[in-house]
Tab-separated table of C-alpha atoms in Angstrom:
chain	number	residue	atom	x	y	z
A	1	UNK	CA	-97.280	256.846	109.713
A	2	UNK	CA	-97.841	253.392	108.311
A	3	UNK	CA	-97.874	253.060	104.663
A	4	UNK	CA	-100.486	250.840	102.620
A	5	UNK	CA	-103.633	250.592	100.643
A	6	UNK	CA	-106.587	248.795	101.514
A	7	UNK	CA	-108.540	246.253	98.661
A	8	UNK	CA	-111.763	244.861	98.317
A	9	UNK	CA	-112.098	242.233	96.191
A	10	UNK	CA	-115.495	241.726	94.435
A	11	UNK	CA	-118.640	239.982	96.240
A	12	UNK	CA	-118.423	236.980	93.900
A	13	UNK	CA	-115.178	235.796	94.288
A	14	UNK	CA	-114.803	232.732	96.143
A	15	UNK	CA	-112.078	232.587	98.977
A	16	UNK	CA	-109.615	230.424	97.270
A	17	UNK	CA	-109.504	232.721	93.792
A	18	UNK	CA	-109.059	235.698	96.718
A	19	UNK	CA	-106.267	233.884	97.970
A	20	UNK	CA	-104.678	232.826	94.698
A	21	UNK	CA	-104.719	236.347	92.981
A	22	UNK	CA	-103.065	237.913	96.408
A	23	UNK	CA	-100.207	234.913	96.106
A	24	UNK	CA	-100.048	235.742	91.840
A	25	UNK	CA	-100.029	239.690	92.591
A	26	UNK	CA	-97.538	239.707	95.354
A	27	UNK	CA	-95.108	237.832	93.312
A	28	UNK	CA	-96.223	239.769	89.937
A	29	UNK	CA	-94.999	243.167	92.278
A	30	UNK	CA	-91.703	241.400	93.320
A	31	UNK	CA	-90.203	240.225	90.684
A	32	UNK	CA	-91.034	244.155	88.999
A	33	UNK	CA	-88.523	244.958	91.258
A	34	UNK	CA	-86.424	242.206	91.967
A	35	UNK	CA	-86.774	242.722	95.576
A	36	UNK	CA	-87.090	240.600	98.303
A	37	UNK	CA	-89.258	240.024	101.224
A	38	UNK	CA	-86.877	240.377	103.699
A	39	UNK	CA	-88.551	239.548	107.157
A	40	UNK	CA	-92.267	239.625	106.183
A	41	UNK	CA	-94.689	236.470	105.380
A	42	UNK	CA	-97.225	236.925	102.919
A	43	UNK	CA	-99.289	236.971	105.522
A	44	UNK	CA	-97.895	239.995	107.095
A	45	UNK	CA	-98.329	241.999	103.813
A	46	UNK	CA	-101.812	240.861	102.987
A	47	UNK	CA	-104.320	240.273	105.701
A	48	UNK	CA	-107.599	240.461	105.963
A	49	UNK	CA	-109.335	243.548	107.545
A	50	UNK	CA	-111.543	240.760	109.875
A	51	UNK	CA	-110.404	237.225	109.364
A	52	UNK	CA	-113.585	236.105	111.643
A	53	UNK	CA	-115.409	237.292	108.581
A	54	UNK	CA	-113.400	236.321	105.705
A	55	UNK	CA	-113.888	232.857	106.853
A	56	UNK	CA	-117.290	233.159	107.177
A	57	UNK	CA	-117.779	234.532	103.599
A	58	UNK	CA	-119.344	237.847	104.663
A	59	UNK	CA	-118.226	240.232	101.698
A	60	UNK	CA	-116.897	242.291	104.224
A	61	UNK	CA	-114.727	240.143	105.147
A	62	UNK	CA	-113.141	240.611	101.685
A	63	UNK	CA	-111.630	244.077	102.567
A	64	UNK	CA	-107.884	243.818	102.857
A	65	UNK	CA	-104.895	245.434	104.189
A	66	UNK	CA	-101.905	245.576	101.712
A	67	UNK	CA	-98.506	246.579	103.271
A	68	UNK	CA	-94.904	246.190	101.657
A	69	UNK	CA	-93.433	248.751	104.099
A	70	UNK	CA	-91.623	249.562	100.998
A	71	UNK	CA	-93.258	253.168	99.110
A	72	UNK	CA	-92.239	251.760	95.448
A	73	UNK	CA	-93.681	247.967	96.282
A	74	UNK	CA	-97.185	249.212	97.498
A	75	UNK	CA	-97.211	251.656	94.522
A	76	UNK	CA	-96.669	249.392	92.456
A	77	UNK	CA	-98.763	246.283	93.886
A	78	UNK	CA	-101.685	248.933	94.082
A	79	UNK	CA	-101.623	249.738	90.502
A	80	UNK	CA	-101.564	245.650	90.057
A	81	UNK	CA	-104.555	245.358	92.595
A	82	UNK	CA	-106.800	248.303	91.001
A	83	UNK	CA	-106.071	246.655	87.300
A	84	UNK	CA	-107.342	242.773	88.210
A	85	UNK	CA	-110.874	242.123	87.267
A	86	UNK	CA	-111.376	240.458	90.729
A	87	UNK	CA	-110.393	243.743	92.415
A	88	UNK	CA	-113.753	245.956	93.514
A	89	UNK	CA	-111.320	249.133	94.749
A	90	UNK	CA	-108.396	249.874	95.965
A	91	UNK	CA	-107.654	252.531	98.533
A	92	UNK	CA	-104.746	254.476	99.974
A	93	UNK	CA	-104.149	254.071	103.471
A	94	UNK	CA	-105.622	257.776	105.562
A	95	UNK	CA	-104.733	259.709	109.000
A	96	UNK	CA	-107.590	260.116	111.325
A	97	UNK	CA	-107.469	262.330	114.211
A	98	UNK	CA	-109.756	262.195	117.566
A	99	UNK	CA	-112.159	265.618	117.980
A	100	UNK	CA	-111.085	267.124	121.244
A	101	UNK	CA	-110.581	270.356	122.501
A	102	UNK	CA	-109.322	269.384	125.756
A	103	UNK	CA	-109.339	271.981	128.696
A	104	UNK	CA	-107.793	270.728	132.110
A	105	UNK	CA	-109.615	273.063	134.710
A	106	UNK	CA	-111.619	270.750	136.510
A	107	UNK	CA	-115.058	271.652	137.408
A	108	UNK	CA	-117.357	270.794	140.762
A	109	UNK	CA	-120.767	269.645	138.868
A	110	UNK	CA	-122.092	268.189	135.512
A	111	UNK	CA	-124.520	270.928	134.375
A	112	UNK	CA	-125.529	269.003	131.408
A	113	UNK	CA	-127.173	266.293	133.009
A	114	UNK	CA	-129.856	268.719	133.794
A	115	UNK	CA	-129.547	270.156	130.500
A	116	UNK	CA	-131.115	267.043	128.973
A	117	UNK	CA	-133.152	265.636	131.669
A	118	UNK	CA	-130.774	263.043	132.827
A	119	UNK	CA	-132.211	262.476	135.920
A	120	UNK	CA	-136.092	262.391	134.697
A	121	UNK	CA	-134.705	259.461	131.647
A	122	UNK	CA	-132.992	257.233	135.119
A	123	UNK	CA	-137.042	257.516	136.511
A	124	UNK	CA	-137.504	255.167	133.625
A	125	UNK	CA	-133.885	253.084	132.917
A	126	UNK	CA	-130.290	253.976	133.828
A	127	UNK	CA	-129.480	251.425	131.250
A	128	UNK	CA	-128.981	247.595	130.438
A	129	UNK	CA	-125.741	245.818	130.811
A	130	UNK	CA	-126.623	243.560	127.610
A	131	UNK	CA	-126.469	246.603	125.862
A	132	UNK	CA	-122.913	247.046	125.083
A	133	UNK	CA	-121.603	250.478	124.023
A	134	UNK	CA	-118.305	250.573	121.657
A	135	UNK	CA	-115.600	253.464	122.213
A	136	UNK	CA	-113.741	253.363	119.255
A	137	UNK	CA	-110.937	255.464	120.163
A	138	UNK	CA	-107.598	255.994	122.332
A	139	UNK	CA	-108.319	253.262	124.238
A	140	UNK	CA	-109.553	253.750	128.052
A	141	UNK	CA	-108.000	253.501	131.684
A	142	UNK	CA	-109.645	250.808	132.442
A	143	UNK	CA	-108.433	250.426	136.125
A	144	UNK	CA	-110.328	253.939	136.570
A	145	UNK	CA	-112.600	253.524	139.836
A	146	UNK	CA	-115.345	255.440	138.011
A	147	UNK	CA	-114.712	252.982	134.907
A	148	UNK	CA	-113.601	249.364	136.119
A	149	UNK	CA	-116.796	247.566	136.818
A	150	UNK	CA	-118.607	248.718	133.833
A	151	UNK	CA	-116.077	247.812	130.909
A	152	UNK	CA	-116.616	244.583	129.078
A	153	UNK	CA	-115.203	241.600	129.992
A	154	UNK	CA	-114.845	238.594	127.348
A	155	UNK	CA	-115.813	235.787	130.025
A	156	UNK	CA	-114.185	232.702	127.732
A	157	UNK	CA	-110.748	233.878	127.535
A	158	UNK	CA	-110.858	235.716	131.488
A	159	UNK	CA	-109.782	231.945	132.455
A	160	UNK	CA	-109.761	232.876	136.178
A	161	UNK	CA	-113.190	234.279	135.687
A	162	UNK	CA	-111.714	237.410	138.180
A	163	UNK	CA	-113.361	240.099	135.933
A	164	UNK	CA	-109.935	241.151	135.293
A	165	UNK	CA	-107.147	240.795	132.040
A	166	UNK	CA	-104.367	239.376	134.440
A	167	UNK	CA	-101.132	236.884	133.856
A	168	UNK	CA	-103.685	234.135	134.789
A	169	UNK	CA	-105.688	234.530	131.060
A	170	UNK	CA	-102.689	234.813	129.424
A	171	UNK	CA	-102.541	231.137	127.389
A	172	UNK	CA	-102.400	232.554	123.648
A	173	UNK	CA	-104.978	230.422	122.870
A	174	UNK	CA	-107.971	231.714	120.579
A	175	UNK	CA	-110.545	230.261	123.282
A	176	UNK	CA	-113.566	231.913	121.925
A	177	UNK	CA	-112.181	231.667	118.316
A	178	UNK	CA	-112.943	235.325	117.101
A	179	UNK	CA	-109.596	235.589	115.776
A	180	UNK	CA	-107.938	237.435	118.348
A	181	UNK	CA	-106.016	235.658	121.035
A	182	UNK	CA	-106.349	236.230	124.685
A	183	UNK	CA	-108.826	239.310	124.220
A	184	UNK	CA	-110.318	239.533	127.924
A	185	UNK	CA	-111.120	243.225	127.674
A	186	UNK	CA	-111.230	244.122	124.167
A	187	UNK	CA	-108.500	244.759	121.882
A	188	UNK	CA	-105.853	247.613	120.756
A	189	UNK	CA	-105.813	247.785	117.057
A	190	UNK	CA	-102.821	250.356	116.669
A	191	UNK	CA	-99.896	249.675	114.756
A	192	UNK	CA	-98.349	252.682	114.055
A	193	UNK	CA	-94.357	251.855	113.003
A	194	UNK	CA	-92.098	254.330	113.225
A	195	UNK	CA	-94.392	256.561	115.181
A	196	UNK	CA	-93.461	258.214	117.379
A	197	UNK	CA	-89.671	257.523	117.102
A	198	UNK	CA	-88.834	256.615	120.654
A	199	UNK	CA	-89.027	252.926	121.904
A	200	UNK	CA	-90.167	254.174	125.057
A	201	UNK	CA	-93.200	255.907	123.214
A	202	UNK	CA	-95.961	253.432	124.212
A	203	UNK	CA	-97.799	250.811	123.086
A	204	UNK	CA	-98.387	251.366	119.861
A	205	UNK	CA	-96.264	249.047	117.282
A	206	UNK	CA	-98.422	246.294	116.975
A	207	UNK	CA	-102.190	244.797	118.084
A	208	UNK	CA	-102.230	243.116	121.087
A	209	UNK	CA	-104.510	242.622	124.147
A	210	UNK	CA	-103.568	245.111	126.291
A	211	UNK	CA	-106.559	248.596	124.879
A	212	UNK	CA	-104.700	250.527	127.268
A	213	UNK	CA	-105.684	254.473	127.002
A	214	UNK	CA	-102.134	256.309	126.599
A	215	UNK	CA	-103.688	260.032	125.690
A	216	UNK	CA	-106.506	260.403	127.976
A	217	UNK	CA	-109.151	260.885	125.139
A	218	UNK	CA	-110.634	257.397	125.109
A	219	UNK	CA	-111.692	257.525	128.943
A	220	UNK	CA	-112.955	261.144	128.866
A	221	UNK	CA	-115.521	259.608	126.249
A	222	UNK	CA	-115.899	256.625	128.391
A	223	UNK	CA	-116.544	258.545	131.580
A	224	UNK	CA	-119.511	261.208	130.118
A	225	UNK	CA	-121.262	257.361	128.976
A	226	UNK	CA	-120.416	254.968	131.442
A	227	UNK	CA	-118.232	256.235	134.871
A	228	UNK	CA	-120.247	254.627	137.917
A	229	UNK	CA	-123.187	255.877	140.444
A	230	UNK	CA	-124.102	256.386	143.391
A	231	UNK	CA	-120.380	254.861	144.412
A	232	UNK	CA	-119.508	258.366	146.567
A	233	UNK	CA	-116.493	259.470	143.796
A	234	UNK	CA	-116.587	261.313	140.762
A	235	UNK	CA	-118.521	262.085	138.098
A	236	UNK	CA	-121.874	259.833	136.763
A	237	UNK	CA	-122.045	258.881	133.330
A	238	UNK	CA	-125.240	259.250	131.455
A	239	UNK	CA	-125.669	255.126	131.270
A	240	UNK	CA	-124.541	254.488	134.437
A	241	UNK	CA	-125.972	250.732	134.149
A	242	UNK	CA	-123.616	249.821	131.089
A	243	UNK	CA	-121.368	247.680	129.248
A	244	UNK	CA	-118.471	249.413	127.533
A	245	UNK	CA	-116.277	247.664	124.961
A	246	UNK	CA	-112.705	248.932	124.941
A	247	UNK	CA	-111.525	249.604	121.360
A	248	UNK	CA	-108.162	251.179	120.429
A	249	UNK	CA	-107.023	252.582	117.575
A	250	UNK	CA	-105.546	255.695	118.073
A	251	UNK	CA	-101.733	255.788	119.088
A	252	UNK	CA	-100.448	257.830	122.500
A	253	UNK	CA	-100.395	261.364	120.173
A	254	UNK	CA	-104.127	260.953	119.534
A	255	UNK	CA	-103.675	260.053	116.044
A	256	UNK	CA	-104.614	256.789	113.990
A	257	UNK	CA	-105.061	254.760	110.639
A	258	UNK	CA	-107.736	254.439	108.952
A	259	UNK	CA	-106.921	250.528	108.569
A	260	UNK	CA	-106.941	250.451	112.533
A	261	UNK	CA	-110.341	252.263	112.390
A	262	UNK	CA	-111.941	249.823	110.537
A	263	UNK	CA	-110.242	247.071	112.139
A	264	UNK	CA	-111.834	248.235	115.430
A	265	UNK	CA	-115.353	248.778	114.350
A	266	UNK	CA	-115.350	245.158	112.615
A	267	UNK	CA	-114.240	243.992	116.170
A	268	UNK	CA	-116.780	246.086	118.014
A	269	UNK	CA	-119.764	244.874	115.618
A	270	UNK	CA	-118.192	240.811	116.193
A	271	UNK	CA	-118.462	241.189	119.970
A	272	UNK	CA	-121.972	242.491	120.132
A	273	UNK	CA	-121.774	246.027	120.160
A	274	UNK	CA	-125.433	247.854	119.910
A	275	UNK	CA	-123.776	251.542	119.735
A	276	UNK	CA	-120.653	252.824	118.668
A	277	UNK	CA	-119.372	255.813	119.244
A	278	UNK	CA	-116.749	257.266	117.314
A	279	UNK	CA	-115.315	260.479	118.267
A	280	UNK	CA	-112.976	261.130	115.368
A	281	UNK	CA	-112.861	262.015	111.861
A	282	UNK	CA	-111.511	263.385	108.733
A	283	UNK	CA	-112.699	265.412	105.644
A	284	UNK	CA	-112.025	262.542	103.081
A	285	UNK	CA	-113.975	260.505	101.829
A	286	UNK	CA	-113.273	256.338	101.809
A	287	UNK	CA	-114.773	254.050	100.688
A	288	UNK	CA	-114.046	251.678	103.586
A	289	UNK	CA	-114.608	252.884	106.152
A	290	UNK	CA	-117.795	253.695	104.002
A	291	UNK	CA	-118.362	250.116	103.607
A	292	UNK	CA	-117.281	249.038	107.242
A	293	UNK	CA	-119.857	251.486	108.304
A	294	UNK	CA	-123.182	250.322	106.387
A	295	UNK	CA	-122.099	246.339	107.673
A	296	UNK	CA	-122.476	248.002	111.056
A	297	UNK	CA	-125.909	249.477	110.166
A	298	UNK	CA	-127.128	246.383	108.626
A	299	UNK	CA	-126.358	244.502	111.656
A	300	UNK	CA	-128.327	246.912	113.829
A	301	UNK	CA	-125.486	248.676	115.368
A	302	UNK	CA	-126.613	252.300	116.191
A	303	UNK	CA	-123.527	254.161	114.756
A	304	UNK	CA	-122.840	257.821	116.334
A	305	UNK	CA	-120.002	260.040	115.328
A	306	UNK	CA	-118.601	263.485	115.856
A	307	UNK	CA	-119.322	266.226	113.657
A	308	UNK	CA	-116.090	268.156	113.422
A	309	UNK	CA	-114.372	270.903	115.146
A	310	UNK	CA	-113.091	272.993	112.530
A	311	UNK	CA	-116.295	275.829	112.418
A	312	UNK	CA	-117.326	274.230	108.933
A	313	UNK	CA	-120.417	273.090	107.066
A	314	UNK	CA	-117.980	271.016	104.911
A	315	UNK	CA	-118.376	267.133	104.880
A	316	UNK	CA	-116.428	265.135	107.330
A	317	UNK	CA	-116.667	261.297	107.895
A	318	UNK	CA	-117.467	258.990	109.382
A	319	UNK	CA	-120.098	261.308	110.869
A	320	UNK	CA	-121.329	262.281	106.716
A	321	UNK	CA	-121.748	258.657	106.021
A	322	UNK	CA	-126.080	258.511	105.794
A	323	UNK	CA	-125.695	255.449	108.595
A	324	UNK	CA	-124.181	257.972	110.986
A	325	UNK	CA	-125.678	260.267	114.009
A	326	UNK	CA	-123.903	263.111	113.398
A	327	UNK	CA	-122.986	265.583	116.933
A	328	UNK	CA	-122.280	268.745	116.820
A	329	UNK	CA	-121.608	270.662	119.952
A	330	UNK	CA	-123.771	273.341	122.398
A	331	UNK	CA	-123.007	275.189	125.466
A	332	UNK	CA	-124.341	275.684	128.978
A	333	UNK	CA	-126.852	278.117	127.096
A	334	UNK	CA	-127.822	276.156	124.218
A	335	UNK	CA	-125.624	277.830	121.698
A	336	UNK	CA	-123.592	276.588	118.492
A	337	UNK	CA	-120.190	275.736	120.111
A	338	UNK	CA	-117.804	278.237	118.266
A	339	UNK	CA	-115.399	275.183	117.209
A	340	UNK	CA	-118.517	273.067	115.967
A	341	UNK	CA	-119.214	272.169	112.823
A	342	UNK	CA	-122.698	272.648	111.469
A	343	UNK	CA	-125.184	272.570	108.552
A	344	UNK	CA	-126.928	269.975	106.401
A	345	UNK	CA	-124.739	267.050	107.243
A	346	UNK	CA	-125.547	267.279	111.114
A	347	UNK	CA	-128.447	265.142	112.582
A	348	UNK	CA	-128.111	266.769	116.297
A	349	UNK	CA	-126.297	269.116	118.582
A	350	UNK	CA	-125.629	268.028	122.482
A	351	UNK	CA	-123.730	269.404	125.401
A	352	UNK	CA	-119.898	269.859	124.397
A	353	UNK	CA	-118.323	271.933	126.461
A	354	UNK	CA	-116.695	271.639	129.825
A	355	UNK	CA	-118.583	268.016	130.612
A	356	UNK	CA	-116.548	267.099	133.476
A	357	UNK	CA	-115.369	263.379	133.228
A	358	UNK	CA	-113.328	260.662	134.048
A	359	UNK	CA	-109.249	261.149	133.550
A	360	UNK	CA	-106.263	259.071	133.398
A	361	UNK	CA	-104.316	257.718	136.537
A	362	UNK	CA	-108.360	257.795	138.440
A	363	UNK	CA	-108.340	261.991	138.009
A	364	UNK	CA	-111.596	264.127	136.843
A	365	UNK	CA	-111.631	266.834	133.645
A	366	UNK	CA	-113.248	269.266	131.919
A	367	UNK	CA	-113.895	267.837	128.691
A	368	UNK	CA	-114.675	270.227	124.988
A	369	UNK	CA	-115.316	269.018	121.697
A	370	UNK	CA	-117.628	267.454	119.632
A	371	UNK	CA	-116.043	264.098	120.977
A	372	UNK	CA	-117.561	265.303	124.071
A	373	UNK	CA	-121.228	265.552	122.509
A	374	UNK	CA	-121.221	262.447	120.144
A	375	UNK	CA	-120.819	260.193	124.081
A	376	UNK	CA	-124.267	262.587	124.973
A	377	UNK	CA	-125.878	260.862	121.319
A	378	UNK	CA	-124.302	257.611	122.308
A	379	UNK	CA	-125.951	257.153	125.984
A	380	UNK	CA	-129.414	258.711	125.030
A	381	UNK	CA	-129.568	255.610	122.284
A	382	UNK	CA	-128.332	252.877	124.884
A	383	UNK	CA	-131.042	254.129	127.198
A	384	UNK	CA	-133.606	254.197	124.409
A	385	UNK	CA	-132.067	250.409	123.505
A	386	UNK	CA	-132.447	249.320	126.981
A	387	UNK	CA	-136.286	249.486	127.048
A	388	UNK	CA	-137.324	248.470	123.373
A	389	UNK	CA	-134.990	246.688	120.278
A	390	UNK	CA	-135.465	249.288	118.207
A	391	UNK	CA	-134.314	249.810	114.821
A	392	UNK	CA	-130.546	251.986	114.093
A	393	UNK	CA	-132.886	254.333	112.088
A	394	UNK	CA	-135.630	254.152	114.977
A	395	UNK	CA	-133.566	255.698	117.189
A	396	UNK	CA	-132.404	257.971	115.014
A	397	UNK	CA	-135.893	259.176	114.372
A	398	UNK	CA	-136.640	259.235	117.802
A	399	UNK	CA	-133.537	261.393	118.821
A	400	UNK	CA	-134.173	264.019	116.198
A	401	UNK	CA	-138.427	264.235	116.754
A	402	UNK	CA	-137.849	264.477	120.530
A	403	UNK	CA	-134.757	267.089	120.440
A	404	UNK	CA	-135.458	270.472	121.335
A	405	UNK	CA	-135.427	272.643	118.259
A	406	UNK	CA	-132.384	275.166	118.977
């Protein structure tokens, strides 16, 4: 896994002191050591989490990414970091994992869309394509049938203006100027080095373009929100009328960083995101991702997260954070899913297990797991979004008064 630490440096400090105590505490850490840099910039070891919003002068913008790959270096430089007065916190780099429990018997129909009266809610809106969902995640298949038409397209830099990410946008030119180059169809924010140890492993070393889903978890999320109706194939996602942005950042194992996390959810919030869904988590607490999350609220994103499947009532994040919707998981007969987690923390249970869904390579799936339910949260706010612009905490309200009481 990647090494690192993340820093925030303190809402009153102007850009160019940021810059100048990164340049003083780099070279404060090197010469400790007496090491050199070897192939890396400065650049490469510090970067901003968003550079869009550094250079805007959002204080979120002044969360950074601090990366030797050297163990002793970022030891060190953290202790340097968490010591200058400019320096808000520092924060060790975390492992997040997706919240599947994936099952591949495929099924004939999708018994939860009678469950919660899909088909009564498309009476009244099957959705607005202005109202773009966020799957923070594995990535999706985005040349799925049941998928294509509905996932976001980044009309200044598709230069062909096909619909499609194709050698014909490639330029590597910033032509919107949100920081990331050639970004047709969102963006894959995994860097994982080192893992997993085969060059033939995926694509997973750096960020790039190319939000490719390599596990299969990404689109089975994608699918219960967005896959296509009334098209003769398939399955119907709850918002069939939709906009879908395509986030990576979890690697082809179904793991990620937390620095890729809150890389993506910066992204998703920059390109106009009104929900996110997040079907991952972890039992620590950070204080990034805690901070990543409430500059999500406070721009109106609706934020929905799974709840855990580890049987618990014990914390887990980002679905604890008080900004979050957090899912847990029911059955066909309205009962606690046994891998669910439950208790004070969770805001609502949906349908979690066996939702048949989209699949890799344009295949169908059973799909289990509060990753499964958190998609259910996500659509029921995009369809509430699509009729009024309602408040994050307005929909939140409305979810939880109009919920049957299990």
């Amino acid at each position: 896994a990647q090494d690192g630490f993340f820093v925030k440096f303190k809402s009153n400090t102007d850009p160019q002191s940021i810059n100048k105590t990164i340049n003083g505490l780099v070279e404060q850490t090197l010469l400790k050591t007496n090491k050199p840099l070897l192939n890396k910039s400065l650049k490469q070891i510090v970067k901003p989490l968003n550079q869009y919003y550094f250079d805007k002068g959002e204080e979120i913008g002044k969360i950074f990414f601090v990366n030797f790959d050297n163990s002793e270096l970022n030891n060190l430089a953290k202790e340097d970091f968490n010591s200058n007065y400019e320096v808000e916190y520092t924060q060790q780099n975390q492992i997040l994992e997706i919240d599947s429990v994936p099952n591949d018997s495929l099924i004939n129909e999708q018994w939860y869309l009678n469950k919660i009266n899909t088909f009564y809610a498309w009476q009244v809106t099957t959705g607005h394509k202005e109202i773009k969902i966020a799957i923070v995640d594995t990535g999706i298949d985005y040349l799925h049938p049941d998928l294509q038409k509905n996932i976001f397209v980044n009309s200044i830099e598709d230069l062909n203006k096909n619909g499609f990410l194709d050698e014909g946008d490639i330029n590597n030119i910033d032509d919107d100027g949100n920081g990331f180059i050639d970004d047709v169809i969102g963006w894959d924010f995994t860097d994982r080095i080192g893992f997993p140890f085969s060059s033939s492993g995926g694509d997973y070393l750096k960020w790039d373009n190319d939000p490719m889903d390599e596990f299969g978890h990404g689109t089975w999320v994608a699918g219960i929100i967005g896959a296509l109706s009334n098209n003769s194939i398939g399955t119907s996602g709850l918002v069939p009328n939709t906009t879908l942005i395509n986030v990576r950042a979890f690697d082809p194992t179904g793991n990620g960083e937390e620095d890729d996390a809150a890389a993506a959810i910066l992204y998703a919030v920059q390109m106009g995101a009104k929900v996110i869904n997040m079907s991952f988590g972890d039992t620590n607490f950070s204080l990034v991702l805690r901070d990543i999350i409430k500059f999500a609220y406070d721009n109106n994103v609706v934020l929905v997260a799974s709840a855990g499947n580890s049987s618990s009532n014990k914390p887990h994040y980002p679905s604890s954070y008080p900004e979050v919707i957090s899912v847990g998981a029911t059955d066909e007969n309205d009962y606690l899913a046994s891998f669910s987690n439950y208790g004070s923390t969770i805001d609502l249970v949906a349908p979690g297990v066996n939702l048949w869904t989209t699949d890799q390579n344009n295949l169908y799936r059973k799909f289990s797991g509060t990753s499964s339910a958190a998609p259910v949260v996500s659509s029921a706010a995009a369809l509430l979004l699509s009729l009024n612009n309602y408040k994050p905490e307005e929909v939140n309200q409305i979810l939880k008064s109009t919920a049957d009481d299990l």
